[in-house]
Amino acid sequence: MNKRNSDFFYEGKIVPTTLKNSIYKMEDRNAHKNAHGNGRSVFENVMTGLLEEFMCKKNISLVKIEKFVNEKAKNIKTYVMHFENDKGEQFKCSCFGEKNSIPLGATHMLATSIIFTFAEYGCKICNYKERDCEFCDRTKIEKIFPAENKCTIKHNMKEFIKVFGKDSVKSIKDFCEGYYEYIREESSVKDENYINDYVQNQSLPPEIQEVIEIDPNVIQYIIKIVTTVLGEYANNNKDIRNIMFEYQNVEKSFLAVIQQLQKYYHFVKMIKEDPNDIPEEIIEKLRETDDEDNDEDDEDDDDDEGESWKEDIDDA
């Protein structure tokens, strides 16, 4: 979508369906790899570019950023951005971050807020398909930002419409809603494909089936957590340093764990991408590992049985 396409927003015209669909389909090329919140989706990038051009034409600019303090949001870094047009009219937009800084550019944060505002339910983490999405949890957001604070676009809608223009907001809303519909339809198709894949996978060795059920995104998230803790340790975080006061070779140990997790992440992805073409040697190795685990479980069961006679005597 080039700069001229922002004219649809500027002129308050609905973006043609053919053009909208061509943009939505770009998301498939990334296989929703950013759907878990780690980075930008294609749609967010498109919206950011269009808003930058639109706001330039409308003479709308960021004039202030302030930290939002609320007892109900102690563990969340919350910021409120103030945008203003050349008439001095303003609206507010809120955003969240993990650190004491705005995580991305102001226009991008505005774009994500607009996208979230016009979604009837869900967010990008659930691909806008979960009505009770635990990640966005709209009811909690409502408690953090009650109507009297007017910190979100939803609470600030009259001011937002006044600055952006009624017809422009309708155009933007239609553009966003079309995206949600497309993503939800795609998600339902993927769910059907998942069921078909599940039936097909039943013919695979049980060792491979177990690996297929693992979500590599979970491993990647654990790597992120471990890497963050390592970074805090390296930066002399007192709490973490106190916990690991008597530990040896801490940084080297963390790096070893991260490397092993990364290897396992790539291993799981390799099997999931083509489970029908796994060498017999790998299957045998997985089988041996399962046998070793089962032997350990059997030993634990024997220990339990050895103690059970004491319970029988006590009961008698």
mmCIF file of N, CA and C in Angstrom, residues 3-4 6-7 10 52-60:
data_model
loop_
_atom_site.group_PDB
_atom_site.id
_atom_site.type_symbol
_atom_site.label_atom_id
_atom_site.label_comp_id
_atom_site.label_asym_id
_atom_site.label_seq_id
_atom_site.Cartn_x
_atom_site.Cartn_y
_atom_site.Cartn_z
ATOM 1 N N LYS A 3 1.894 5.514 -0.532
ATOM 2 C CA LYS A 3 1.475 6.719 0.177
ATOM 3 C C LYS A 3 0.145 7.245 -0.317
ATOM 4 N N ARG A 4 -0.129 7.090 -1.608
ATOM 5 C CA ARG A 4 -1.392 7.608 -2.153
ATOM 6 C C ARG A 4 -2.593 6.912 -1.531
ATOM 7 N N SER A 6 -3.127 6.392 1.484
ATOM 8 C CA SER A 6 -3.561 7.094 2.693
ATOM 9 C C SER A 6 -4.627 8.128 2.356
ATOM 10 N N ASP A 7 -4.783 8.433 1.068
ATOM 11 C CA ASP A 7 -5.818 9.386 0.651
ATOM 12 C C ASP A 7 -7.210 8.854 0.971
ATOM 13 N N TYR A 10 -7.657 10.060 4.356
ATOM 14 C CA TYR A 10 -7.684 11.534 4.346
ATOM 15 C C TYR A 10 -8.999 12.056 3.776
ATOM 16 N N GLU A 52 1.106 7.710 9.482
ATOM 17 C CA GLU A 52 2.142 8.743 9.392
ATOM 18 C C GLU A 52 1.848 9.716 8.252
ATOM 19 N N GLU A 53 1.469 9.176 7.097
ATOM 20 C CA GLU A 53 1.156 10.015 5.941
ATOM 21 C C GLU A 53 -0.134 10.804 6.176
ATOM 22 N N PHE A 54 -1.139 10.129 6.720
ATOM 23 C CA PHE A 54 -2.431 10.753 6.993
ATOM 24 C C PHE A 54 -2.280 11.908 7.983
ATOM 25 N N MET A 55 -1.541 11.666 9.079
ATOM 26 C CA MET A 55 -1.384 12.676 10.112
ATOM 27 C C MET A 55 -0.549 13.860 9.627
ATOM 28 N N CYS A 56 0.360 13.586 8.707
ATOM 29 C CA CYS A 56 1.145 14.675 8.116
ATOM 30 C C CYS A 56 0.229 15.601 7.316
ATOM 31 N N LYS A 57 -0.684 15.010 6.525
ATOM 32 C CA LYS A 57 -1.616 15.802 5.724
ATOM 33 C C LYS A 57 -2.612 16.556 6.598
ATOM 34 N N LYS A 58 -2.973 15.941 7.742
ATOM 35 C CA LYS A 58 -3.959 16.538 8.649
ATOM 36 C C LYS A 58 -3.321 17.483 9.676
ATOM 37 N N ASN A 59 -1.989 17.586 9.646
ATOM 38 C CA ASN A 59 -1.273 18.411 10.621
ATOM 39 C C ASN A 59 -1.561 17.967 12.061
ATOM 40 N N ILE A 60 -1.522 16.645 12.258
ATOM 41 C CA ILE A 60 -1.703 16.071 13.593
ATOM 42 C C ILE A 60 -0.336 15.607 14.082
#
